[in-house]
């Protein structure tokens, strides 16, 4: 799954990377502990015109009477995304790219303590996740929200967690955005084994209030 993220790269770099027009209300960057319900910058495409714009992390289906009317849908399972009422329209019509620097996952020790890991591309560049999005409105209140697509973890990460976010190589960005026709389903698979570096980080990140570059620094006795 994916429940916390970091974006340390500047928005200008994201705009240049994707050839997208930036919105004026993008969230601050860098951010080292992005949590569900917070805004993240995502890339969408309308007729081939790309936009880099903010969305609230946690998809709100159109039938919710309030944003908290049901479960917080931060992830969408690739195996069932085309069948679930909350996701099936979005995966056909409203796909987006979610560029981040890395994400966090947790294991537990023998005393049931939660041990955070930071996972990021070995090359240090942007990690581009597959997302879906949905507009929601009731009266004067409106939100644009997203969920991140997940799949069974591959050999590179399955020792940490049984799920991982779907990450997209540059050659796949246009197809996921719908700029190159249909056929995005095969993209919803685990990353190659050698894409990621994963290591233990300070448990301070367990608090959703924690911020700062020290959150992504490896522990001296951390993992691989």
PDB file of N, CA, C and O in Angstrom, residues 53-58 133-136 142-146:
ATOM      1  N   UNK A  53      -1.244  20.217 -10.987  1.00  0.00           N
ATOM      2  CA  UNK A  53      -2.280  20.839 -10.173  1.00  0.00           C
ATOM      3  C   UNK A  53      -2.421  20.108  -8.841  1.00  0.00           C
ATOM      4  O   UNK A  53      -2.041  18.945  -8.710  1.00  0.00           O
ATOM      5  N   UNK A  54      -2.981  20.775  -7.829  1.00  0.00           N
ATOM      6  CA  UNK A  54      -3.142  20.114  -6.531  1.00  0.00           C
ATOM      7  C   UNK A  54      -4.434  19.304  -6.465  1.00  0.00           C
ATOM      8  O   UNK A  54      -5.457  19.666  -7.060  1.00  0.00           O
ATOM      9  N   UNK A  55      -4.364  18.193  -5.739  1.00  0.00           N
ATOM     10  CA  UNK A  55      -5.541  17.394  -5.422  1.00  0.00           C
ATOM     11  C   UNK A  55      -5.418  16.877  -4.000  1.00  0.00           C
ATOM     12  O   UNK A  55      -4.317  16.687  -3.494  1.00  0.00           O
ATOM     13  N   UNK A  56      -6.555  16.634  -3.377  1.00  0.00           N
ATOM     14  CA  UNK A  56      -6.586  16.083  -2.015  1.00  0.00           C
ATOM     15  C   UNK A  56      -6.389  14.578  -2.089  1.00  0.00           C
ATOM     16  O   UNK A  56      -7.069  13.879  -2.836  1.00  0.00           O
ATOM     17  N   UNK A  57      -5.457  14.080  -1.288  1.00  0.00           N
ATOM     18  CA  UNK A  57      -5.179  12.642  -1.275  1.00  0.00           C
ATOM     19  C   UNK A  57      -6.228  11.922  -0.433  1.00  0.00           C
ATOM     20  O   UNK A  57      -6.320  12.135   0.761  1.00  0.00           O
ATOM     21  N   UNK A  58      -7.008  11.098  -1.091  1.00  0.00           N
ATOM     22  CA  UNK A  58      -8.119  10.385  -0.465  1.00  0.00           C
ATOM     23  C   UNK A  58      -9.354  10.598  -1.309  1.00  0.00           C
ATOM     24  O   UNK A  58     -10.051  11.606  -1.186  1.00  0.00           O
ATOM     25  N   UNK A 133      -8.497  10.044 -10.269  1.00  0.00           N
ATOM     26  CA  UNK A 133      -9.034  11.206  -9.560  1.00  0.00           C
ATOM     27  C   UNK A 133     -10.532  11.365  -9.793  1.00  0.00           C
ATOM     28  O   UNK A 133     -11.102  10.778 -10.713  1.00  0.00           O
ATOM     29  N   UNK A 134     -11.136  12.179  -8.931  1.00  0.00           N
ATOM     30  CA  UNK A 134     -12.591  12.341  -8.923  1.00  0.00           C
ATOM     31  C   UNK A 134     -12.952  13.723  -8.387  1.00  0.00           C
ATOM     32  O   UNK A 134     -12.418  14.150  -7.358  1.00  0.00           O
ATOM     33  N   UNK A 135     -13.833  14.426  -9.077  1.00  0.00           N
ATOM     34  CA  UNK A 135     -14.413  15.651  -8.532  1.00  0.00           C
ATOM     35  C   UNK A 135     -15.590  15.293  -7.634  1.00  0.00           C
ATOM     36  O   UNK A 135     -16.364  14.369  -7.927  1.00  0.00           O
ATOM     37  N   UNK A 136     -15.735  16.045  -6.536  1.00  0.00           N
ATOM     38  CA  UNK A 136     -16.856  15.847  -5.619  1.00  0.00           C
ATOM     39  C   UNK A 136     -17.414  17.225  -5.265  1.00  0.00           C
ATOM     40  O   UNK A 136     -16.671  18.175  -5.042  1.00  0.00           O
ATOM     41  N   UNK A 142     -16.677  21.873  -2.699  1.00  0.00           N
ATOM     42  CA  UNK A 142     -16.188  21.030  -3.789  1.00  0.00           C
ATOM     43  C   UNK A 142     -14.748  20.605  -3.511  1.00  0.00           C
ATOM     44  O   UNK A 142     -13.977  21.342  -2.884  1.00  0.00           O
ATOM     45  N   UNK A 143     -14.406  19.410  -3.983  1.00  0.00           N
ATOM     46  CA  UNK A 143     -13.074  18.863  -3.821  1.00  0.00           C
ATOM     47  C   UNK A 143     -12.675  18.125  -5.089  1.00  0.00           C
ATOM     48  O   UNK A 143     -13.524  17.548  -5.777  1.00  0.00           O
ATOM     49  N   UNK A 144     -11.407  18.138  -5.399  1.00  0.00           N
ATOM     50  CA  UNK A 144     -10.859  17.248  -6.408  1.00  0.00           C
ATOM     51  C   UNK A 144      -9.899  16.320  -5.678  1.00  0.00           C
ATOM     52  O   UNK A 144      -8.952  16.778  -5.031  1.00  0.00           O
ATOM     53  N   UNK A 145     -10.164  15.022  -5.755  1.00  0.00           N
ATOM     54  CA  UNK A 145      -9.486  14.062  -4.896  1.00  0.00           C
ATOM     55  C   UNK A 145      -8.875  12.926  -5.721  1.00  0.00           C
ATOM     56  O   UNK A 145      -9.274  12.688  -6.865  1.00  0.00           O
ATOM     57  N   UNK A 146      -7.925  12.232  -5.115  1.00  0.00           N
ATOM     58  CA  UNK A 146      -7.277  11.135  -5.840  1.00  0.00           C
ATOM     59  C   UNK A 146      -7.011   9.954  -4.947  1.00  0.00           C
ATOM     60  O   UNK A 146      -6.969  10.072  -3.712  1.00  0.00           O
TER      61      UNK A 146
END
